[in-house]
Each structure stands twice: as C-alpha cells, then as structure tokens.
Amino acid sequence: MQNFIHPDMKDVTLDAVLYALADPARRAIVRALAADRACEGTGLSCNAAAPPDLPKATMSQHYAKLRAAGVVRATRKGVSVIHTLRCDEINAKFPGLLPAILGAVDV
Amino acid sequence: MQNFIHPDMKDVTLDAVLYALADPARRAIVRALAADRACEGTGLSCNAAAPPDLPKATMSQHYAKLRAAGVVRATRKGVSVIHTLRCDEINAKFPGLLPAILGAVDV
DNA sequence: TTCGTTAATTCAATAAATCCGAACAATTGA
DNA sequence: TCAATTGTTCGGATTTATTGAATTAACGAA
C-alpha cells in the first residue's frame, strides 16, 4: 500500500474538491475531521471519522478520493491510518468554501 | 416535455446542490447565469449558457440536473428554454456557498 | 521468529450513473 | 401546413461506484 500520495496544492482543482465533498459519506468524514481539529486536533483513524455503518471497502475508497482531491492528509500510525483535514490549505485556495459547506445544516 | 418542475427550497439538499456544482460543464452554466444576472438579468437560453462544444443531449441532461437540484429555474420562451439562477434562494439556504464556488478561479 | 489481532487497502464482480447520436416534441414564422 | 429552431427523450455503450473476499501492514505476545 506504500506511503500515501498527496497532491500539491497547486494541483488541487475546485472540480476535484467539489466532487469529493458532493458525497454525504465523504462530507461526514470531513465534518468529523473538522470537529476533531477544533477540539483535539490529533487526527482521526479511518474508522473513527467514517459513518459507522459504512462497509470498510467503501470507506477506504472514500478516503482515497478525499486524499486524491487534496482534501485530507493521511499518515500511518501503528495499524491505523490517521487523517487530518487540509483545512488551511483549502481555505487559502478556495476561500469560504469549507466554511460554507461545513457550516450548512446538512439535509 | 411539459412544464418544468422545480423543487421547493425546503426540499433542496446540500447534497444535490454540491453534486450539481461538482461538474465543470454545469458550473460553467451556473457561472454564465450568474454573470447574466449581474448584467442583463434576463436569463439565458440553454445554448447561450452552456459550453459551446457540448453535445446538446448532454447539455440537456446537465440542465435537468441543475433544475432537479434546485439551482436553476426554467421557463419556456418561444422555442427557447430560458434559465435563471435561483441565486437568492440558494444564498438564503446555504450562505456563502455560491460566492465561494463562483468566486473561485476555476482550474 | 512466528502467531494472532487489528486496521485498512486492493481485487474483482456487479450495479448504477453518465455520455451522446438519433429520433422525437414544441414553438414559431413563412 | 411545412420548414426551421431549440430542447428533450430514448437506447446502448462507456464509465464510475459499491462491496464481499482476499491481501497487506503494523504491532504485541509467546
């Protein structure tokens, strides 16, 4: 599985970010990571941030898409993979986007 | 084809809106409608707002998704279908979302 | 070192969504 | 009524998503 590849911010497109955030499961993950950052800020394992009933293969694909889109960053820590939101970077490139999406009352 | 159905704003979900805006062709349409509103404000025909090289079957599907998501409103005017952005409504329900997306330099 | 456990990824098969040419429908003007 | 214009709908090929099963990775204990 090797170490994770994260796109440089100059290669992160609005298209990919919106696509990544257009899925409710992925948005739930991003919300959890955002909440974690606001509190602990230590990052969360895949399982910790994903919706509880999500099959793990599906979960893993969602994380792969979030990483590829440049939305999250992953590092291995023991048997877990810890994810953090690339919050400041996204905010710098797409000002207001994350707040607008995370702030919305998701229906 | 009948008259177009537009969802009531209470039934418009963030999920659907983000999904609609996650596609570059649809975002191009929305940008064109936003620009029109800023200038003429009269609405644009499908062809006028869509990317020029888009096959019309595809274009039509994109508009259908934008309508279903609650992002645009359509009315028939002669042989044309005129679309307008449901700008204020979306802004009221998802504050900051449209500005963040339309304001971004699309890559 | 070798198991066993936990955590996540990859594979492969199926299911669902998208794209677009061709046919169709709606409207207008001649 | 006919032709032209503008979109929509249909159908099939292509692409993408989902998920169970197999696999990889890291760790701790014996």
PDB file of C-alpha atoms (C1' of nucleotides) in Angstrom:
ATOM      1  CA  MET A   1       0.000   0.000   0.000  1.00  0.00           C
ATOM      2  CA  GLN A   2       3.056   2.254   0.319  1.00  0.00           C
ATOM      3  CA  ASN A   3       3.023   5.714   1.723  1.00  0.00           C
ATOM      4  CA  PHE A   4       0.194   7.930   0.688  1.00  0.00           C
ATOM      5  CA  ILE A   5       0.499  10.399  -2.129  1.00  0.00           C
ATOM      6  CA  HIS A   6      -0.982  13.833  -1.569  1.00  0.00           C
ATOM      7  CA  PRO A   7      -1.328  16.326  -4.369  1.00  0.00           C
ATOM      8  CA  ASP A   8       0.491  19.597  -4.116  1.00  0.00           C
ATOM      9  CA  MET A   9      -1.957  22.404  -3.512  1.00  0.00           C
ATOM     10  CA  LYS A  10      -1.223  23.926  -6.911  1.00  0.00           C
ATOM     11  CA  ASP A  11      -2.614  20.754  -8.477  1.00  0.00           C
ATOM     12  CA  VAL A  12      -5.776  20.721  -6.390  1.00  0.00           C
ATOM     13  CA  THR A  13      -8.776  21.646  -8.507  1.00  0.00           C
ATOM     14  CA  LEU A  14     -12.138  23.036  -7.489  1.00  0.00           C
ATOM     15  CA  ASP A  15     -13.635  20.286  -9.560  1.00  0.00           C
ATOM     16  CA  ALA A  16     -11.991  17.542  -7.539  1.00  0.00           C
ATOM     17  CA  VAL A  17     -12.727  19.211  -4.219  1.00  0.00           C
ATOM     18  CA  LEU A  18     -16.394  19.721  -5.014  1.00  0.00           C
ATOM     19  CA  TYR A  19     -16.664  16.223  -6.347  1.00  0.00           C
ATOM     20  CA  ALA A  20     -15.129  14.900  -3.152  1.00  0.00           C
ATOM     21  CA  LEU A  21     -17.480  16.929  -0.988  1.00  0.00           C
ATOM     22  CA  ALA A  22     -20.578  16.120  -3.007  1.00  0.00           C
ATOM     23  CA  ASP A  23     -20.915  12.744  -1.347  1.00  0.00           C
ATOM     24  CA  PRO A  24     -22.632  12.623   2.048  1.00  0.00           C
ATOM     25  CA  ALA A  25     -20.383   9.898   3.425  1.00  0.00           C
ATOM     26  CA  ARG A  26     -17.275  11.828   2.477  1.00  0.00           C
ATOM     27  CA  ARG A  27     -18.784  15.002   3.865  1.00  0.00           C
ATOM     28  CA  ALA A  28     -19.470  13.196   7.138  1.00  0.00           C
ATOM     29  CA  ILE A  29     -15.809  12.253   7.269  1.00  0.00           C
ATOM     30  CA  VAL A  30     -14.737  15.823   6.595  1.00  0.00           C
ATOM     31  CA  ARG A  31     -17.106  17.114   9.268  1.00  0.00           C
ATOM     32  CA  ALA A  32     -15.667  14.683  11.783  1.00  0.00           C
ATOM     33  CA  LEU A  33     -12.130  15.740  10.912  1.00  0.00           C
ATOM     34  CA  ALA A  34     -13.096  19.396  11.171  1.00  0.00           C
ATOM     35  CA  ALA A  35     -14.646  18.811  14.575  1.00  0.00           C
ATOM     36  CA  ASP A  36     -11.553  16.923  15.687  1.00  0.00           C
ATOM     37  CA  ARG A  37      -9.309  19.748  14.609  1.00  0.00           C
ATOM     38  CA  ALA A  38     -11.460  22.178  16.566  1.00  0.00           C
ATOM     39  CA  CYS A  39     -11.046  20.029  19.674  1.00  0.00           C
ATOM     40  CA  GLU A  40      -8.139  17.617  19.875  1.00  0.00           C
ATOM     41  CA  GLY A  41      -6.567  18.273  16.541  1.00  0.00           C
ATOM     42  CA  THR A  42      -4.768  14.988  16.586  1.00  0.00           C
ATOM     43  CA  GLY A  43      -6.365  13.488  13.531  1.00  0.00           C
ATOM     44  CA  LEU A  44      -8.658  10.508  13.345  1.00  0.00           C
ATOM     45  CA  SER A  45      -8.361   6.945  12.175  1.00  0.00           C
ATOM     46  CA  CYS A  46     -10.407   5.957   9.147  1.00  0.00           C
ATOM     47  CA  ASN A  47     -12.937   4.179  11.262  1.00  0.00           C
ATOM     48  CA  ALA A  48     -13.194   6.971  13.780  1.00  0.00           C
ATOM     49  CA  ALA A  49     -14.220   9.556  11.209  1.00  0.00           C
ATOM     50  CA  ALA A  50     -16.369   7.459   8.878  1.00  0.00           C
ATOM     51  CA  PRO A  51     -20.094   6.789   9.283  1.00  0.00           C
ATOM     52  CA  PRO A  52     -20.423   3.705  11.465  1.00  0.00           C
ATOM     53  CA  ASP A  53     -22.391   1.501   9.071  1.00  0.00           C
ATOM     54  CA  LEU A  54     -20.194   2.052   6.040  1.00  0.00           C
ATOM     55  CA  PRO A  55     -18.594  -1.126   4.614  1.00  0.00           C
ATOM     56  CA  LYS A  56     -14.875  -0.810   5.066  1.00  0.00           C
ATOM     57  CA  ALA A  57     -14.030  -1.287   1.388  1.00  0.00           C
ATOM     58  CA  THR A  58     -16.336   1.603   0.600  1.00  0.00           C
ATOM     59  CA  MET A  59     -14.854   3.653   3.405  1.00  0.00           C
ATOM     60  CA  SER A  60     -11.380   3.078   2.072  1.00  0.00           C
ATOM     61  CA  GLN A  61     -12.400   4.216  -1.415  1.00  0.00           C
ATOM     62  CA  HIS A  62     -13.921   7.350   0.016  1.00  0.00           C
ATOM     63  CA  TYR A  63     -10.697   8.167   1.822  1.00  0.00           C
ATOM     64  CA  ALA A  64      -8.725   7.533  -1.337  1.00  0.00           C
ATOM     65  CA  LYS A  65     -10.883  10.056  -3.154  1.00  0.00           C
ATOM     66  CA  LEU A  66     -10.565  12.611  -0.391  1.00  0.00           C
ATOM     67  CA  ARG A  67      -6.795  12.215  -0.482  1.00  0.00           C
ATOM     68  CA  ALA A  68      -6.621  12.407  -4.260  1.00  0.00           C
ATOM     69  CA  ALA A  69      -8.747  15.542  -4.221  1.00  0.00           C
ATOM     70  CA  GLY A  70      -6.342  17.148  -1.762  1.00  0.00           C
ATOM     71  CA  VAL A  71      -8.915  17.487   0.971  1.00  0.00           C
ATOM     72  CA  VAL A  72      -7.297  15.288   3.593  1.00  0.00           C
ATOM     73  CA  ARG A  73      -3.839  14.116   4.514  1.00  0.00           C
ATOM     74  CA  ALA A  74      -3.021  10.637   5.747  1.00  0.00           C
ATOM     75  CA  THR A  75      -0.214   9.244   7.830  1.00  0.00           C
ATOM     76  CA  ARG A  76       0.185   5.773   9.165  1.00  0.00           C
ATOM     77  CA  LYS A  77       0.347   5.437  12.917  1.00  0.00           C
ATOM     78  CA  GLY A  78       0.699   1.842  14.020  1.00  0.00           C
ATOM     79  CA  VAL A  79      -2.006  -0.222  12.436  1.00  0.00           C
ATOM     80  CA  SER A  80      -4.187   2.829  11.925  1.00  0.00           C
ATOM     81  CA  VAL A  81      -4.185   5.451   9.229  1.00  0.00           C
ATOM     82  CA  ILE A  82      -4.660   8.879  10.681  1.00  0.00           C
ATOM     83  CA  HIS A  83      -6.343  11.555   8.615  1.00  0.00           C
ATOM     84  CA  THR A  84      -6.387  15.290   9.018  1.00  0.00           C
ATOM     85  CA  LEU A  85      -8.219  17.973   7.082  1.00  0.00           C
ATOM     86  CA  ARG A  86      -6.021  20.133   4.861  1.00  0.00           C
ATOM     87  CA  CYS A  87      -8.065  22.962   6.201  1.00  0.00           C
ATOM     88  CA  ASP A  88      -5.786  25.973   5.951  1.00  0.00           C
ATOM     89  CA  GLU A  89      -4.531  24.991   2.536  1.00  0.00           C
ATOM     90  CA  ILE A  90      -8.024  24.567   1.141  1.00  0.00           C
ATOM     91  CA  ASN A  91      -9.128  27.786   2.773  1.00  0.00           C
ATOM     92  CA  ALA A  92      -6.243  29.615   1.185  1.00  0.00           C
ATOM     93  CA  LYS A  93      -7.000  28.295  -2.260  1.00  0.00           C
ATOM     94  CA  PHE A  94     -10.791  28.320  -2.077  1.00  0.00           C
ATOM     95  CA  PRO A  95     -11.722  30.969   0.484  1.00  0.00           C
ATOM     96  CA  GLY A  96     -15.033  30.398   2.167  1.00  0.00           C
ATOM     97  CA  LEU A  97     -15.717  27.068   0.563  1.00  0.00           C
ATOM     98  CA  LEU A  98     -15.164  24.780   3.523  1.00  0.00           C
ATOM     99  CA  PRO A  99     -16.986  27.054   5.999  1.00  0.00           C
ATOM    100  CA  ALA A 100     -19.954  27.286   3.658  1.00  0.00           C
ATOM    101  CA  ILE A 101     -20.170  23.536   3.259  1.00  0.00           C
ATOM    102  CA  LEU A 102     -19.370  22.537   6.818  1.00  0.00           C
ATOM    103  CA  GLY A 103     -21.492  25.299   8.249  1.00  0.00           C
ATOM    104  CA  ALA A 104     -24.568  24.225   6.327  1.00  0.00           C
ATOM    105  CA  VAL A 105     -27.166  22.230   8.149  1.00  0.00           C
ATOM    106  CA  ASP A 106     -26.873  19.075   6.103  1.00  0.00           C
ATOM    107  CA  VAL A 107     -30.214  17.788   4.952  1.00  0.00           C
TER     108      VAL A 107
ATOM    109  CA  MET B   1     -41.572  17.538 -22.032  1.00  0.00           C
ATOM    110  CA  GLN B   2     -44.288  19.513 -20.299  1.00  0.00           C
ATOM    111  CA  ASN B   3     -43.640  22.382 -17.964  1.00  0.00           C
ATOM    112  CA  PHE B   4     -40.602  22.141 -15.796  1.00  0.00           C
ATOM    113  CA  ILE B   5     -40.756  21.016 -12.206  1.00  0.00           C
ATOM    114  CA  HIS B   6     -38.708  22.930  -9.685  1.00  0.00           C
ATOM    115  CA  PRO B   7     -38.221  21.698  -6.152  1.00  0.00           C
ATOM    116  CA  ASP B   8     -39.412  23.824  -3.288  1.00  0.00           C
ATOM    117  CA  MET B   9     -36.470  25.286  -1.441  1.00  0.00           C
ATOM    118  CA  LYS B  10     -37.252  23.259   1.664  1.00  0.00           C
ATOM    119  CA  ASP B  11     -36.592  20.126  -0.383  1.00  0.00           C
ATOM    120  CA  VAL B  12     -33.303  21.344  -1.788  1.00  0.00           C
ATOM    121  CA  THR B  13     -30.408  19.479  -0.232  1.00  0.00           C
ATOM    122  CA  LEU B  14     -26.774  20.429   0.108  1.00  0.00           C
ATOM    123  CA  ASP B  15     -26.001  17.052  -1.321  1.00  0.00           C
ATOM    124  CA  ALA B  16     -27.889  17.724  -4.543  1.00  0.00           C
ATOM    125  CA  VAL B  17     -26.527  21.251  -4.891  1.00  0.00           C
ATOM    126  CA  LEU B  18     -22.931  20.170  -4.409  1.00  0.00           C
ATOM    127  CA  TYR B  19     -23.423  17.285  -6.757  1.00  0.00           C
ATOM    128  CA  ALA B  20     -24.837  19.639  -9.367  1.00  0.00           C
ATOM    129  CA  LEU B  21     -21.954  22.058  -8.964  1.00  0.00           C
ATOM    130  CA  ALA B  22     -19.267  19.394  -8.927  1.00  0.00           C
ATOM    131  CA  ASP B  23     -19.347  19.123 -12.706  1.00  0.00           C
ATOM    132  CA  PRO B  24     -17.329  21.668 -14.697  1.00  0.00           C
ATOM    133  CA  ALA B  25     -19.874  21.911 -17.512  1.00  0.00           C
ATOM    134  CA  ARG B  26     -22.684  22.579 -15.048  1.00  0.00           C
ATOM    135  CA  ARG B  27     -20.512  25.050 -13.198  1.00  0.00           C
ATOM    136  CA  ALA B  28     -19.827  26.840 -16.474  1.00  0.00           C
ATOM    137  CA  ILE B  29     -23.573  27.130 -16.996  1.00  0.00           C
ATOM    138  CA  VAL B  30     -24.062  28.482 -13.499  1.00  0.00           C
ATOM    139  CA  ARG B  31     -21.256  30.989 -13.973  1.00  0.00           C
ATOM    140  CA  ALA B  32     -22.825  32.199 -17.190  1.00  0.00           C
ATOM    141  CA  LEU B  33     -26.200  32.577 -15.498  1.00  0.00           C
ATOM    142  CA  ALA B  34     -24.595  34.422 -12.600  1.00  0.00           C
ATOM    143  CA  ALA B  35     -22.849  36.784 -14.985  1.00  0.00           C
ATOM    144  CA  ASP B  36     -26.084  37.360 -16.851  1.00  0.00           C
ATOM    145  CA  ARG B  37     -27.893  38.173 -13.672  1.00  0.00           C
ATOM    146  CA  ALA B  38     -25.188  40.643 -12.769  1.00  0.00           C
ATOM    147  CA  CYS B  39     -25.657  42.361 -16.135  1.00  0.00           C
ATOM    148  CA  GLU B  40     -28.890  41.861 -18.030  1.00  0.00           C
ATOM    149  CA  GLY B  41     -30.687  39.614 -15.602  1.00  0.00           C
ATOM    150  CA  THR B  42     -32.988  38.356 -18.290  1.00  0.00           C
ATOM    151  CA  GLY B  43     -31.997  34.729 -18.182  1.00  0.00           C
ATOM    152  CA  LEU B  44     -30.268  32.727 -20.866  1.00  0.00           C
ATOM    153  CA  SER B  45     -31.267  30.040 -23.301  1.00  0.00           C
ATOM    154  CA  CYS B  46     -29.725  26.615 -22.807  1.00  0.00           C
ATOM    155  CA  ASN B  47     -27.328  27.107 -25.651  1.00  0.00           C
ATOM    156  CA  ALA B  48     -26.373  30.577 -24.573  1.00  0.00           C
ATOM    157  CA  ALA B  49     -25.193  29.460 -21.153  1.00  0.00           C
ATOM    158  CA  ALA B  50     -23.668  26.083 -21.961  1.00  0.00           C
ATOM    159  CA  PRO B  51     -20.101  25.460 -23.125  1.00  0.00           C
ATOM    160  CA  PRO B  52     -20.110  25.755 -26.922  1.00  0.00           C
ATOM    161  CA  ASP B  53     -18.818  22.294 -27.808  1.00  0.00           C
ATOM    162  CA  LEU B  54     -21.174  20.360 -25.556  1.00  0.00           C
ATOM    163  CA  PRO B  55     -23.414  17.864 -27.391  1.00  0.00           C
ATOM    164  CA  LYS B  56     -26.967  19.006 -26.931  1.00  0.00           C
ATOM    165  CA  ALA B  57     -28.206  15.756 -25.426  1.00  0.00           C
ATOM    166  CA  THR B  58     -25.538  16.108 -22.770  1.00  0.00           C
ATOM    167  CA  MET B  59     -26.333  19.759 -22.303  1.00  0.00           C
ATOM    168  CA  SER B  60     -29.964  18.964 -21.760  1.00  0.00           C
ATOM    169  CA  GLN B  61     -29.150  16.380 -19.119  1.00  0.00           C
ATOM    170  CA  HIS B  62     -26.969  18.888 -17.310  1.00  0.00           C
ATOM    171  CA  TYR B  63     -29.814  21.373 -17.211  1.00  0.00           C
ATOM    172  CA  ALA B  64     -32.173  18.704 -15.952  1.00  0.00           C
ATOM    173  CA  LYS B  65     -29.815  18.017 -13.069  1.00  0.00           C
ATOM    174  CA  LEU B  66     -29.407  21.681 -12.261  1.00  0.00           C
ATOM    175  CA  ARG B  67     -33.193  22.061 -12.184  1.00  0.00           C
ATOM    176  CA  ALA B  68     -33.681  18.946 -10.080  1.00  0.00           C
ATOM    177  CA  ALA B  69     -31.062  20.150  -7.630  1.00  0.00           C
ATOM    178  CA  GLY B  70     -32.912  23.449  -7.252  1.00  0.00           C
ATOM    179  CA  VAL B  71     -30.048  25.508  -8.619  1.00  0.00           C
ATOM    180  CA  VAL B  72     -31.762  26.954 -11.674  1.00  0.00           C
ATOM    181  CA  ARG B  73     -35.254  27.765 -12.810  1.00  0.00           C
ATOM    182  CA  ALA B  74     -36.539  27.260 -16.345  1.00  0.00           C
ATOM    183  CA  THR B  75     -39.326  28.830 -18.336  1.00  0.00           C
ATOM    184  CA  ARG B  76     -40.151  28.338 -21.942  1.00  0.00           C
ATOM    185  CA  LYS B  77     -39.990  31.404 -24.136  1.00  0.00           C
ATOM    186  CA  GLY B  78     -40.803  30.647 -27.731  1.00  0.00           C
ATOM    187  CA  VAL B  79     -38.671  27.803 -28.950  1.00  0.00           C
ATOM    188  CA  SER B  80     -36.087  28.506 -26.286  1.00  0.00           C
ATOM    189  CA  VAL B  81     -35.916  27.483 -22.673  1.00  0.00           C
ATOM    190  CA  ILE B  82     -34.735  30.333 -20.524  1.00  0.00           C
ATOM    191  CA  HIS B  83     -32.831  29.580 -17.339  1.00  0.00           C
ATOM    192  CA  THR B  84     -32.099  31.736 -14.348  1.00  0.00           C
ATOM    193  CA  LEU B  85     -30.023  31.095 -11.261  1.00  0.00           C
ATOM    194  CA  ARG B  86     -32.030  30.625  -8.062  1.00  0.00           C
ATOM    195  CA  CYS B  87     -29.392  32.789  -6.531  1.00  0.00           C
ATOM    196  CA  ASP B  88     -31.119  34.438  -3.584  1.00  0.00           C
ATOM    197  CA  GLU B  89     -32.867  31.258  -2.564  1.00  0.00           C
ATOM    198  CA  ILE B  90     -29.660  29.247  -2.575  1.00  0.00           C
ATOM    199  CA  ASN B  91     -27.849  32.028  -0.758  1.00  0.00           C
ATOM    200  CA  ALA B  92     -30.512  32.065   1.914  1.00  0.00           C
ATOM    201  CA  LYS B  93     -30.362  28.346   2.465  1.00  0.00           C
ATOM    202  CA  PHE B  94     -26.615  27.847   2.021  1.00  0.00           C
ATOM    203  CA  PRO B  95     -24.977  31.165   2.877  1.00  0.00           C
ATOM    204  CA  GLY B  96     -21.654  31.746   1.222  1.00  0.00           C
ATOM    205  CA  LEU B  97     -21.750  28.630  -0.892  1.00  0.00           C
ATOM    206  CA  LEU B  98     -22.392  30.151  -4.296  1.00  0.00           C
ATOM    207  CA  PRO B  99     -19.969  33.035  -3.794  1.00  0.00           C
ATOM    208  CA  ALA B 100     -17.252  30.624  -2.693  1.00  0.00           C
ATOM    209  CA  ILE B 101     -17.741  28.415  -5.729  1.00  0.00           C
ATOM    210  CA  LEU B 102     -18.338  31.112  -8.320  1.00  0.00           C
ATOM    211  CA  GLY B 103     -15.636  33.310  -6.876  1.00  0.00           C
ATOM    212  CA  ALA B 104     -13.003  30.613  -7.130  1.00  0.00           C
ATOM    213  CA  VAL B 105     -10.622  30.720 -10.026  1.00  0.00           C
ATOM    214  CA  ASP B 106     -11.679  27.503 -11.677  1.00  0.00           C
ATOM    215  CA  VAL B 107      -8.750  25.299 -12.569  1.00  0.00           C
TER     216      VAL B 107
ATOM    217  C1'  DT C   1      10.621 -15.547  14.932  1.00  0.00           C
ATOM    218  C1'  DT C   2       6.133 -16.858  14.402  1.00  0.00           C
ATOM    219  C1'  DC C   3       1.219 -16.258  15.656  1.00  0.00           C
ATOM    220  C1'  DG C   4      -2.843 -13.717  16.238  1.00  0.00           C
ATOM    221  C1'  DT C   5      -5.186  -9.397  16.108  1.00  0.00           C
ATOM    222  C1'  DT C   6      -6.456  -5.065  14.339  1.00  0.00           C
ATOM    223  C1'  DA C   7      -6.853  -1.670  10.583  1.00  0.00           C
ATOM    224  C1'  DA C   8      -7.106  -0.557   6.118  1.00  0.00           C
ATOM    225  C1'  DT C   9      -6.259  -1.445   1.065  1.00  0.00           C
ATOM    226  C1'  DT C  10      -6.772  -3.937  -3.266  1.00  0.00           C
ATOM    227  C1'  DC C  11      -9.152  -7.029  -6.292  1.00  0.00           C
ATOM    228  C1'  DA C  12     -12.996  -8.422  -8.970  1.00  0.00           C
ATOM    229  C1'  DA C  13     -17.710  -8.757  -9.965  1.00  0.00           C
ATOM    230  C1'  DT C  14     -21.876  -6.432 -10.055  1.00  0.00           C
ATOM    231  C1'  DA C  15     -24.775  -2.365 -10.033  1.00  0.00           C
ATOM    232  C1'  DA C  16     -25.615   2.350 -11.121  1.00  0.00           C
ATOM    233  C1'  DA C  17     -24.777   6.654 -13.461  1.00  0.00           C
ATOM    234  C1'  DT C  18     -23.145   9.203 -17.430  1.00  0.00           C
ATOM    235  C1'  DC C  19     -22.479  10.348 -22.175  1.00  0.00           C
ATOM    236  C1'  DC C  20     -24.107  11.239 -26.712  1.00  0.00           C
ATOM    237  C1'  DG C  21     -26.132  10.042 -31.508  1.00  0.00           C
ATOM    238  C1'  DA C  22     -30.566   9.553 -33.287  1.00  0.00           C
ATOM    239  C1'  DA C  23     -35.332  10.164 -33.001  1.00  0.00           C
ATOM    240  C1'  DC C  24     -38.920  12.989 -31.209  1.00  0.00           C
ATOM    241  C1'  DA C  25     -41.603  17.115 -29.417  1.00  0.00           C
ATOM    242  C1'  DA C  26     -42.767  22.053 -29.002  1.00  0.00           C
ATOM    243  C1'  DT C  27     -42.953  26.506 -30.831  1.00  0.00           C
ATOM    244  C1'  DT C  28     -42.790  29.960 -34.237  1.00  0.00           C
ATOM    245  C1'  DG C  29     -42.737  32.127 -38.869  1.00  0.00           C
ATOM    246  C1'  DA C  30     -43.323  31.773 -43.709  1.00  0.00           C
TER     247       DA C  30
ATOM    248  C1'  DT D   1     -49.069  23.039 -43.486  1.00  0.00           C
ATOM    249  C1'  DC D   2     -44.075  22.989 -43.912  1.00  0.00           C
ATOM    250  C1'  DA D   3     -39.609  24.030 -42.561  1.00  0.00           C
ATOM    251  C1'  DA D   4     -36.523  25.734 -39.183  1.00  0.00           C
ATOM    252  C1'  DT D   5     -35.006  26.160 -34.446  1.00  0.00           C
ATOM    253  C1'  DT D   6     -34.413  24.675 -29.690  1.00  0.00           C
ATOM    254  C1'  DG D   7     -34.528  21.247 -26.379  1.00  0.00           C
ATOM    255  C1'  DT D   8     -35.894  16.739 -24.663  1.00  0.00           C
ATOM    256  C1'  DT D   9     -36.132  11.701 -24.568  1.00  0.00           C
ATOM    257  C1'  DC D  10     -34.591   7.131 -25.839  1.00  0.00           C
ATOM    258  C1'  DG D  11     -31.245   3.467 -26.072  1.00  0.00           C
ATOM    259  C1'  DG D  12     -26.931   1.409 -25.882  1.00  0.00           C
ATOM    260  C1'  DA D  13     -22.024   1.867 -24.993  1.00  0.00           C
ATOM    261  C1'  DT D  14     -18.869   3.514 -21.637  1.00  0.00           C
ATOM    262  C1'  DT D  15     -17.533   4.949 -17.216  1.00  0.00           C
ATOM    263  C1'  DT D  16     -17.812   5.072 -12.347  1.00  0.00           C
ATOM    264  C1'  DA D  17     -19.353   3.332  -7.765  1.00  0.00           C
ATOM    265  C1'  DT D  18     -20.193  -0.234  -4.459  1.00  0.00           C
ATOM    266  C1'  DT D  19     -18.879  -4.030  -1.676  1.00  0.00           C
ATOM    267  C1'  DG D  20     -17.599  -9.030  -0.274  1.00  0.00           C
ATOM    268  C1'  DA D  21     -13.457 -11.520  -0.229  1.00  0.00           C
ATOM    269  C1'  DA D  22      -8.604 -11.719  -0.267  1.00  0.00           C
ATOM    270  C1'  DT D  23      -4.449  -9.244   0.878  1.00  0.00           C
ATOM    271  C1'  DT D  24      -1.113  -6.148   3.065  1.00  0.00           C
ATOM    272  C1'  DA D  25       0.804  -3.725   7.058  1.00  0.00           C
ATOM    273  C1'  DA D  26       1.963  -2.960  11.765  1.00  0.00           C
ATOM    274  C1'  DC D  27       2.082  -4.394  16.264  1.00  0.00           C
ATOM    275  C1'  DG D  28       2.243  -7.240  20.631  1.00  0.00           C
ATOM    276  C1'  DA D  29       2.759 -11.530  22.867  1.00  0.00           C
ATOM    277  C1'  DA D  30       4.543 -16.033  23.383  1.00  0.00           C
TER     278       DA D  30
END
